[in-house]
């Protein structure tokens, strides 16, 4: 399920950069499913190739996600905070 969501987002980016005025419904379902299968295959190959490499990739992605969410946490902690400089 997660791979299908990832594939849909990736295909939306691809289809919107290659064509003008494309709605999400214009993306063929076979393209989304093919992208999802390719993503699962890539993750499987990384995990099979080296056990430690799969763990390291997961840790790196987790760190990136946490670092990307941290500024939102700081900004939403104080509603009066417009930017990081004016926060007390």
PDB file of N, CA and C in Angstrom:
ATOM      1  N   UNK A   1       0.819  -1.188   0.000  1.00  0.00           N
ATOM      2  CA  UNK A   1       0.000   0.000   0.000  1.00  0.00           C
ATOM      3  C   UNK A   1       0.867   1.258   0.000  1.00  0.00           C
ATOM      4  N   UNK A   2       1.907   1.263   0.825  1.00  0.00           N
ATOM      5  CA  UNK A   2       2.791   2.424   0.891  1.00  0.00           C
ATOM      6  C   UNK A   2       3.509   2.621  -0.438  1.00  0.00           C
ATOM      7  N   UNK A   3       3.885   1.524  -1.072  1.00  0.00           N
ATOM      8  CA  UNK A   3       4.569   1.650  -2.359  1.00  0.00           C
ATOM      9  C   UNK A   3       3.631   2.224  -3.423  1.00  0.00           C
ATOM     10  N   UNK A   4       2.352   1.916  -3.347  1.00  0.00           N
ATOM     11  CA  UNK A   4       1.393   2.483  -4.310  1.00  0.00           C
ATOM     12  C   UNK A   4       1.238   3.993  -4.098  1.00  0.00           C
ATOM     13  N   UNK A   5       1.215   4.430  -2.841  1.00  0.00           N
ATOM     14  CA  UNK A   5       1.122   5.864  -2.557  1.00  0.00           C
ATOM     15  C   UNK A   5       2.373   6.570  -3.055  1.00  0.00           C
ATOM     16  N   UNK A   6       3.541   5.996  -2.753  1.00  0.00           N
ATOM     17  CA  UNK A   6       4.804   6.557  -3.235  1.00  0.00           C
ATOM     18  C   UNK A   6       4.801   6.639  -4.758  1.00  0.00           C
ATOM     19  N   UNK A   7       4.357   5.585  -5.404  1.00  0.00           N
ATOM     20  CA  UNK A   7       4.337   5.551  -6.866  1.00  0.00           C
ATOM     21  C   UNK A   7       3.386   6.596  -7.437  1.00  0.00           C
ATOM     22  N   UNK A   8       2.255   6.782  -6.781  1.00  0.00           N
ATOM     23  CA  UNK A   8       1.309   7.791  -7.274  1.00  0.00           C
ATOM     24  C   UNK A   8       1.905   9.188  -7.164  1.00  0.00           C
ATOM     25  N   UNK A   9       2.535   9.494  -6.029  1.00  0.00           N
ATOM     26  CA  UNK A   9       3.168  10.808  -5.871  1.00  0.00           C
ATOM     27  C   UNK A   9       4.278  11.006  -6.895  1.00  0.00           C
ATOM     28  N   UNK A  10       5.094   9.986  -7.101  1.00  0.00           N
ATOM     29  CA  UNK A  10       6.194  10.081  -8.056  1.00  0.00           C
ATOM     30  C   UNK A  10       5.663  10.275  -9.475  1.00  0.00           C
ATOM     31  N   UNK A  11       4.615   9.557  -9.823  1.00  0.00           N
ATOM     32  CA  UNK A  11       4.025   9.703 -11.152  1.00  0.00           C
ATOM     33  C   UNK A  11       3.357  11.057 -11.330  1.00  0.00           C
ATOM     34  N   UNK A  12       2.760  11.588 -10.269  1.00  0.00           N
ATOM     35  CA  UNK A  12       2.166  12.926 -10.383  1.00  0.00           C
ATOM     36  C   UNK A  12       3.242  13.955 -10.699  1.00  0.00           C
ATOM     37  N   UNK A  13       4.388  13.852 -10.033  1.00  0.00           N
ATOM     38  CA  UNK A  13       5.488  14.780 -10.310  1.00  0.00           C
ATOM     39  C   UNK A  13       5.943  14.623 -11.757  1.00  0.00           C
ATOM     40  N   UNK A  14       6.122  13.376 -12.190  1.00  0.00           N
ATOM     41  CA  UNK A  14       6.596  13.126 -13.553  1.00  0.00           C
ATOM     42  C   UNK A  14       5.599  13.619 -14.594  1.00  0.00           C
ATOM     43  N   UNK A  15       4.333  13.293 -14.414  1.00  0.00           N
ATOM     44  CA  UNK A  15       3.323  13.659 -15.416  1.00  0.00           C
ATOM     45  C   UNK A  15       3.103  15.166 -15.465  1.00  0.00           C
ATOM     46  N   UNK A  16       3.199  15.850 -14.323  1.00  0.00           N
ATOM     47  CA  UNK A  16       2.994  17.298 -14.320  1.00  0.00           C
ATOM     48  C   UNK A  16       4.175  18.047 -14.918  1.00  0.00           C
ATOM     49  N   UNK A  17       5.374  17.465 -14.864  1.00  0.00           N
ATOM     50  CA  UNK A  17       6.522  18.138 -15.459  1.00  0.00           C
ATOM     51  C   UNK A  17       6.622  17.884 -16.955  1.00  0.00           C
ATOM     52  N   UNK A  18       5.990  16.833 -17.443  1.00  0.00           N
ATOM     53  CA  UNK A  18       6.087  16.527 -18.871  1.00  0.00           C
ATOM     54  C   UNK A  18       4.904  17.054 -19.675  1.00  0.00           C
ATOM     55  N   UNK A  19       3.774  17.274 -19.035  1.00  0.00           N
ATOM     56  CA  UNK A  19       2.588  17.749 -19.754  1.00  0.00           C
ATOM     57  C   UNK A  19       1.950  18.893 -18.981  1.00  0.00           C
ATOM     58  N   UNK A  20       1.252  19.759 -19.720  1.00  0.00           N
ATOM     59  CA  UNK A  20       0.532  20.856 -19.072  1.00  0.00           C
ATOM     60  C   UNK A  20      -0.899  20.429 -18.781  1.00  0.00           C
ATOM     61  N   UNK A  21      -1.461  20.975 -17.720  1.00  0.00           N
ATOM     62  CA  UNK A  21      -2.860  20.761 -17.349  1.00  0.00           C
ATOM     63  C   UNK A  21      -3.244  19.283 -17.284  1.00  0.00           C
ATOM     64  N   UNK A  22      -2.540  18.547 -16.465  1.00  0.00           N
ATOM     65  CA  UNK A  22      -2.825  17.125 -16.291  1.00  0.00           C
ATOM     66  C   UNK A  22      -3.476  16.943 -14.923  1.00  0.00           C
ATOM     67  N   UNK A  23      -4.620  16.286 -14.904  1.00  0.00           N
ATOM     68  CA  UNK A  23      -5.258  15.986 -13.630  1.00  0.00           C
ATOM     69  C   UNK A  23      -4.735  14.649 -13.114  1.00  0.00           C
ATOM     70  N   UNK A  24      -4.842  14.401 -11.799  1.00  0.00           N
ATOM     71  CA  UNK A  24      -4.377  13.118 -11.260  1.00  0.00           C
ATOM     72  C   UNK A  24      -5.081  11.916 -11.870  1.00  0.00           C
ATOM     73  N   UNK A  25      -6.289  12.100 -12.371  1.00  0.00           N
ATOM     74  CA  UNK A  25      -7.025  10.991 -12.975  1.00  0.00           C
ATOM     75  C   UNK A  25      -6.477  10.611 -14.352  1.00  0.00           C
ATOM     76  N   UNK A  26      -5.677  11.489 -14.961  1.00  0.00           N
ATOM     77  CA  UNK A  26      -5.115  11.203 -16.283  1.00  0.00           C
ATOM     78  C   UNK A  26      -3.939  10.235 -16.220  1.00  0.00           C
ATOM     79  N   UNK A  27      -3.382  10.005 -15.038  1.00  0.00           N
ATOM     80  CA  UNK A  27      -2.244   9.103 -14.906  1.00  0.00           C
ATOM     81  C   UNK A  27      -2.760   7.667 -15.019  1.00  0.00           C
ATOM     82  N   UNK A  28      -2.212   6.882 -15.953  1.00  0.00           N
ATOM     83  CA  UNK A  28      -2.687   5.507 -16.103  1.00  0.00           C
ATOM     84  C   UNK A  28      -2.351   4.648 -14.883  1.00  0.00           C
ATOM     85  N   UNK A  29      -3.258   3.780 -14.515  1.00  0.00           N
ATOM     86  CA  UNK A  29      -3.052   2.916 -13.348  1.00  0.00           C
ATOM     87  C   UNK A  29      -1.880   1.967 -13.550  1.00  0.00           C
ATOM     88  N   UNK A  30      -1.631   1.556 -14.790  1.00  0.00           N
ATOM     89  CA  UNK A  30      -0.515   0.645 -15.026  1.00  0.00           C
ATOM     90  C   UNK A  30       0.814   1.318 -14.714  1.00  0.00           C
ATOM     91  N   UNK A  31       0.912   2.643 -14.934  1.00  0.00           N
ATOM     92  CA  UNK A  31       2.153   3.362 -14.645  1.00  0.00           C
ATOM     93  C   UNK A  31       2.398   3.423 -13.139  1.00  0.00           C
ATOM     94  N   UNK A  32       1.331   3.633 -12.379  1.00  0.00           N
ATOM     95  CA  UNK A  32       1.448   3.679 -10.916  1.00  0.00           C
ATOM     96  C   UNK A  32       1.852   2.309 -10.382  1.00  0.00           C
ATOM     97  N   UNK A  33       1.205   1.262 -10.886  1.00  0.00           N
ATOM     98  CA  UNK A  33       1.519  -0.090 -10.403  1.00  0.00           C
ATOM     99  C   UNK A  33       2.923  -0.521 -10.806  1.00  0.00           C
ATOM    100  N   UNK A  34       3.343  -0.156 -12.006  1.00  0.00           N
ATOM    101  CA  UNK A  34       4.690  -0.504 -12.457  1.00  0.00           C
ATOM    102  C   UNK A  34       5.750   0.215 -11.622  1.00  0.00           C
ATOM    103  N   UNK A  35       5.511   1.475 -11.290  1.00  0.00           N
ATOM    104  CA  UNK A  35       6.433   2.229 -10.441  1.00  0.00           C
ATOM    105  C   UNK A  35       6.489   1.630  -9.043  1.00  0.00           C
ATOM    106  N   UNK A  36       5.349   1.202  -8.516  1.00  0.00           N
ATOM    107  CA  UNK A  36       5.318   0.586  -7.188  1.00  0.00           C
ATOM    108  C   UNK A  36       6.095  -0.728  -7.173  1.00  0.00           C
ATOM    109  N   UNK A  37       5.936  -1.535  -8.211  1.00  0.00           N
ATOM    110  CA  UNK A  37       6.678  -2.798  -8.297  1.00  0.00           C
ATOM    111  C   UNK A  37       8.174  -2.523  -8.384  1.00  0.00           C
ATOM    112  N   UNK A  38       8.571  -1.516  -9.167  1.00  0.00           N
ATOM    113  CA  UNK A  38       9.990  -1.162  -9.288  1.00  0.00           C
ATOM    114  C   UNK A  38      10.554  -0.680  -7.958  1.00  0.00           C
ATOM    115  N   UNK A  39       9.769   0.092  -7.201  1.00  0.00           N
ATOM    116  CA  UNK A  39      10.236   0.580  -5.902  1.00  0.00           C
ATOM    117  C   UNK A  39      10.428  -0.569  -4.917  1.00  0.00           C
ATOM    118  N   UNK A  40       9.482  -1.491  -4.884  1.00  0.00           N
ATOM    119  CA  UNK A  40       9.607  -2.651  -3.996  1.00  0.00           C
ATOM    120  C   UNK A  40      10.799  -3.508  -4.411  1.00  0.00           C
ATOM    121  N   UNK A  41      11.006  -3.659  -5.711  1.00  0.00           N
ATOM    122  CA  UNK A  41      12.145  -4.441  -6.192  1.00  0.00           C
ATOM    123  C   UNK A  41      13.465  -3.783  -5.805  1.00  0.00           C
ATOM    124  N   UNK A  42      13.537  -2.453  -5.905  1.00  0.00           N
ATOM    125  CA  UNK A  42      14.770  -1.761  -5.512  1.00  0.00           C
ATOM    126  C   UNK A  42      15.066  -1.931  -4.030  1.00  0.00           C
ATOM    127  N   UNK A  43      14.053  -1.788  -3.198  1.00  0.00           N
ATOM    128  CA  UNK A  43      14.247  -1.963  -1.755  1.00  0.00           C
ATOM    129  C   UNK A  43      14.661  -3.400  -1.456  1.00  0.00           C
ATOM    130  N   UNK A  44      14.062  -4.354  -2.130  1.00  0.00           N
ATOM    131  CA  UNK A  44      14.416  -5.759  -1.938  1.00  0.00           C
ATOM    132  C   UNK A  44      15.863  -6.022  -2.337  1.00  0.00           C
ATOM    133  N   UNK A  45      16.282  -5.474  -3.458  1.00  0.00           N
ATOM    134  CA  UNK A  45      17.662  -5.671  -3.921  1.00  0.00           C
ATOM    135  C   UNK A  45      18.649  -5.053  -2.946  1.00  0.00           C
ATOM    136  N   UNK A  46      18.342  -3.867  -2.425  1.00  0.00           N
ATOM    137  CA  UNK A  46      19.233  -3.224  -1.450  1.00  0.00           C
ATOM    138  C   UNK A  46      19.344  -4.079  -0.196  1.00  0.00           C
ATOM    139  N   UNK A  47      18.235  -4.613   0.261  1.00  0.00           N
ATOM    140  CA  UNK A  47      18.255  -5.432   1.481  1.00  0.00           C
ATOM    141  C   UNK A  47      18.954  -6.779   1.258  1.00  0.00           C
ATOM    142  N   UNK A  48      18.829  -7.341   0.069  1.00  0.00           N
ATOM    143  CA  UNK A  48      19.479  -8.623  -0.218  1.00  0.00           C
ATOM    144  C   UNK A  48      20.975  -8.431  -0.450  1.00  0.00           C
ATOM    145  N   UNK A  49      21.345  -7.345  -1.116  1.00  0.00           N
ATOM    146  CA  UNK A  49      22.746  -7.122  -1.480  1.00  0.00           C
ATOM    147  C   UNK A  49      23.635  -7.041  -0.248  1.00  0.00           C
ATOM    148  N   UNK A  50      23.214  -6.309   0.719  1.00  0.00           N
ATOM    149  CA  UNK A  50      24.018  -6.176   1.939  1.00  0.00           C
ATOM    150  C   UNK A  50      23.072  -5.898   3.097  1.00  0.00           C
ATOM    151  N   UNK A  51      23.119  -6.749   4.083  1.00  0.00           N
ATOM    152  CA  UNK A  51      22.204  -6.610   5.214  1.00  0.00           C
ATOM    153  C   UNK A  51      22.422  -5.286   5.939  1.00  0.00           C
ATOM    154  N   UNK A  52      23.666  -4.890   6.111  1.00  0.00           N
ATOM    155  CA  UNK A  52      23.954  -3.637   6.800  1.00  0.00           C
ATOM    156  C   UNK A  52      23.574  -2.428   5.949  1.00  0.00           C
ATOM    157  N   UNK A  53      23.684  -2.562   4.635  1.00  0.00           N
ATOM    158  CA  UNK A  53      23.327  -1.463   3.749  1.00  0.00           C
ATOM    159  C   UNK A  53      21.833  -1.142   3.859  1.00  0.00           C
ATOM    160  N   UNK A  54      20.999  -2.167   3.921  1.00  0.00           N
ATOM    161  CA  UNK A  54      19.563  -1.944   4.074  1.00  0.00           C
ATOM    162  C   UNK A  54      19.229  -1.222   5.359  1.00  0.00           C
ATOM    163  N   UNK A  55      19.913  -1.594   6.438  1.00  0.00           N
ATOM    164  CA  UNK A  55      19.700  -0.925   7.722  1.00  0.00           C
ATOM    165  C   UNK A  55      20.165   0.513   7.664  1.00  0.00           C
ATOM    166  N   UNK A  56      21.307   0.750   7.056  1.00  0.00           N
ATOM    167  CA  UNK A  56      21.836   2.112   6.970  1.00  0.00           C
ATOM    168  C   UNK A  56      20.935   3.009   6.123  1.00  0.00           C
ATOM    169  N   UNK A  57      20.413   2.469   5.036  1.00  0.00           N
ATOM    170  CA  UNK A  57      19.502   3.249   4.195  1.00  0.00           C
ATOM    171  C   UNK A  57      18.249   3.618   4.986  1.00  0.00           C
ATOM    172  N   UNK A  58      17.719   2.696   5.765  1.00  0.00           N
ATOM    173  CA  UNK A  58      16.535   2.978   6.585  1.00  0.00           C
ATOM    174  C   UNK A  58      16.836   4.053   7.624  1.00  0.00           C
ATOM    175  N   UNK A  59      18.006   3.982   8.236  1.00  0.00           N
ATOM    176  CA  UNK A  59      18.386   4.990   9.235  1.00  0.00           C
ATOM    177  C   UNK A  59      18.543   6.361   8.587  1.00  0.00           C
ATOM    178  N   UNK A  60      19.165   6.413   7.426  1.00  0.00           N
ATOM    179  CA  UNK A  60      19.347   7.692   6.733  1.00  0.00           C
ATOM    180  C   UNK A  60      17.994   8.297   6.371  1.00  0.00           C
ATOM    181  N   UNK A  61      17.083   7.497   5.833  1.00  0.00           N
ATOM    182  CA  UNK A  61      15.760   8.019   5.489  1.00  0.00           C
ATOM    183  C   UNK A  61      15.002   8.500   6.726  1.00  0.00           C
ATOM    184  N   UNK A  62      15.140   7.794   7.838  1.00  0.00           N
ATOM    185  CA  UNK A  62      14.485   8.214   9.079  1.00  0.00           C
ATOM    186  C   UNK A  62      15.052   9.537   9.565  1.00  0.00           C
ATOM    187  N   UNK A  63      16.361   9.693   9.508  1.00  0.00           N
ATOM    188  CA  UNK A  63      16.986  10.952   9.928  1.00  0.00           C
ATOM    189  C   UNK A  63      16.521  12.102   9.042  1.00  0.00           C
ATOM    190  N   UNK A  64      16.458  11.871   7.746  1.00  0.00           N
ATOM    191  CA  UNK A  64      16.007  12.915   6.818  1.00  0.00           C
ATOM    192  C   UNK A  64      14.564  13.311   7.127  1.00  0.00           C
ATOM    193  N   UNK A  65      13.698  12.331   7.377  1.00  0.00           N
ATOM    194  CA  UNK A  65      12.296  12.634   7.693  1.00  0.00           C
ATOM    195  C   UNK A  65      12.182  13.439   8.975  1.00  0.00           C
ATOM    196  N   UNK A  66      12.924  13.048  10.002  1.00  0.00           N
ATOM    197  CA  UNK A  66      12.862  13.761  11.283  1.00  0.00           C
ATOM    198  C   UNK A  66      13.375  15.184  11.120  1.00  0.00           C
ATOM    199  N   UNK A  67      14.477  15.352  10.401  1.00  0.00           N
ATOM    200  CA  UNK A  67      15.025  16.694  10.201  1.00  0.00           C
ATOM    201  C   UNK A  67      14.088  17.574   9.384  1.00  0.00           C
ATOM    202  N   UNK A  68      13.367  16.985   8.444  1.00  0.00           N
ATOM    203  CA  UNK A  68      12.412  17.764   7.659  1.00  0.00           C
ATOM    204  C   UNK A  68      11.179  18.152   8.473  1.00  0.00           C
ATOM    205  N   UNK A  69      10.803  17.340   9.457  1.00  0.00           N
ATOM    206  CA  UNK A  69       9.641  17.649  10.286  1.00  0.00           C
ATOM    207  C   UNK A  69       9.972  18.587  11.438  1.00  0.00           C
ATOM    208  N   UNK A  70      11.217  18.668  11.827  1.00  0.00           N
ATOM    209  CA  UNK A  70      11.603  19.478  12.978  1.00  0.00           C
ATOM    210  C   UNK A  70      11.248  20.957  12.822  1.00  0.00           C
ATOM    211  N   UNK A  71      11.511  21.615  11.678  1.00  0.00           N
ATOM    212  CA  UNK A  71      11.133  23.033  11.567  1.00  0.00           C
ATOM    213  C   UNK A  71       9.634  23.264  11.739  1.00  0.00           C
ATOM    214  N   UNK A  72       8.800  22.347  11.286  1.00  0.00           N
ATOM    215  CA  UNK A  72       7.360  22.499  11.468  1.00  0.00           C
ATOM    216  C   UNK A  72       6.987  22.423  12.940  1.00  0.00           C
ATOM    217  N   UNK A  73       7.646  21.559  13.670  1.00  0.00           N
ATOM    218  CA  UNK A  73       7.389  21.444  15.102  1.00  0.00           C
ATOM    219  C   UNK A  73       7.760  22.737  15.817  1.00  0.00           C
ATOM    220  N   UNK A  74       8.879  23.318  15.443  1.00  0.00           N
ATOM    221  CA  UNK A  74       9.330  24.562  16.073  1.00  0.00           C
ATOM    222  C   UNK A  74       8.378  25.695  15.740  1.00  0.00           C
ATOM    223  N   UNK A  75       7.957  25.796  14.500  1.00  0.00           N
ATOM    224  CA  UNK A  75       7.071  26.887  14.094  1.00  0.00           C
ATOM    225  C   UNK A  75       5.669  26.729  14.664  1.00  0.00           C
ATOM    226  N   UNK A  76       5.194  25.494  14.791  1.00  0.00           N
ATOM    227  CA  UNK A  76       3.841  25.289  15.303  1.00  0.00           C
ATOM    228  C   UNK A  76       3.775  25.307  16.825  1.00  0.00           C
ATOM    229  N   UNK A  77       4.919  25.255  17.487  1.00  0.00           N
ATOM    230  CA  UNK A  77       4.921  25.268  18.950  1.00  0.00           C
ATOM    231  C   UNK A  77       4.431  26.602  19.480  1.00  0.00           C
ATOM    232  N   UNK A  78       4.734  27.699  18.797  1.00  0.00           N
ATOM    233  CA  UNK A  78       4.314  29.036  19.223  1.00  0.00           C
ATOM    234  C   UNK A  78       3.601  29.692  18.052  1.00  0.00           C
ATOM    235  N   UNK A  79       2.266  29.826  18.114  1.00  0.00           N
ATOM    236  CA  UNK A  79       1.528  30.404  16.980  1.00  0.00           C
ATOM    237  C   UNK A  79       1.917  31.842  16.672  1.00  0.00           C
ATOM    238  N   UNK A  80       2.449  32.581  17.665  1.00  0.00           N
ATOM    239  CA  UNK A  80       2.856  33.958  17.431  1.00  0.00           C
ATOM    240  C   UNK A  80       4.179  34.034  16.703  1.00  0.00           C
ATOM    241  N   UNK A  81       4.820  32.948  16.539  1.00  0.00           N
ATOM    242  CA  UNK A  81       6.149  32.878  15.926  1.00  0.00           C
ATOM    243  C   UNK A  81       6.012  32.924  14.403  1.00  0.00           C
ATOM    244  N   UNK A  82       6.452  33.993  13.788  1.00  0.00           N
ATOM    245  CA  UNK A  82       6.365  34.119  12.345  1.00  0.00           C
ATOM    246  C   UNK A  82       7.597  33.512  11.682  1.00  0.00           C
ATOM    247  N   UNK A  83       8.749  33.812  12.207  1.00  0.00           N
ATOM    248  CA  UNK A  83       9.967  33.201  11.697  1.00  0.00           C
ATOM    249  C   UNK A  83      10.854  32.841  12.888  1.00  0.00           C
ATOM    250  N   UNK A  84      11.907  32.117  12.639  1.00  0.00           N
ATOM    251  CA  UNK A  84      12.749  31.612  13.720  1.00  0.00           C
ATOM    252  C   UNK A  84      13.503  32.734  14.430  1.00  0.00           C
ATOM    253  N   UNK A  85      13.695  33.875  13.782  1.00  0.00           N
ATOM    254  CA  UNK A  85      14.442  34.974  14.381  1.00  0.00           C
ATOM    255  C   UNK A  85      13.611  35.671  15.451  1.00  0.00           C
ATOM    256  N   UNK A  86      12.312  35.858  15.206  1.00  0.00           N
ATOM    257  CA  UNK A  86      11.473  36.588  16.153  1.00  0.00           C
ATOM    258  C   UNK A  86      10.933  35.726  17.285  1.00  0.00           C
ATOM    259  N   UNK A  87      11.223  34.440  17.292  1.00  0.00           N
ATOM    260  CA  UNK A  87      10.764  33.554  18.358  1.00  0.00           C
ATOM    261  C   UNK A  87      11.575  33.776  19.632  1.00  0.00           C
ATOM    262  N   UNK A  88      10.891  33.719  20.763  1.00  0.00           N
ATOM    263  CA  UNK A  88      11.597  33.878  22.047  1.00  0.00           C
ATOM    264  C   UNK A  88      11.755  32.560  22.710  1.00  0.00           C
TER     265      UNK A  88
END
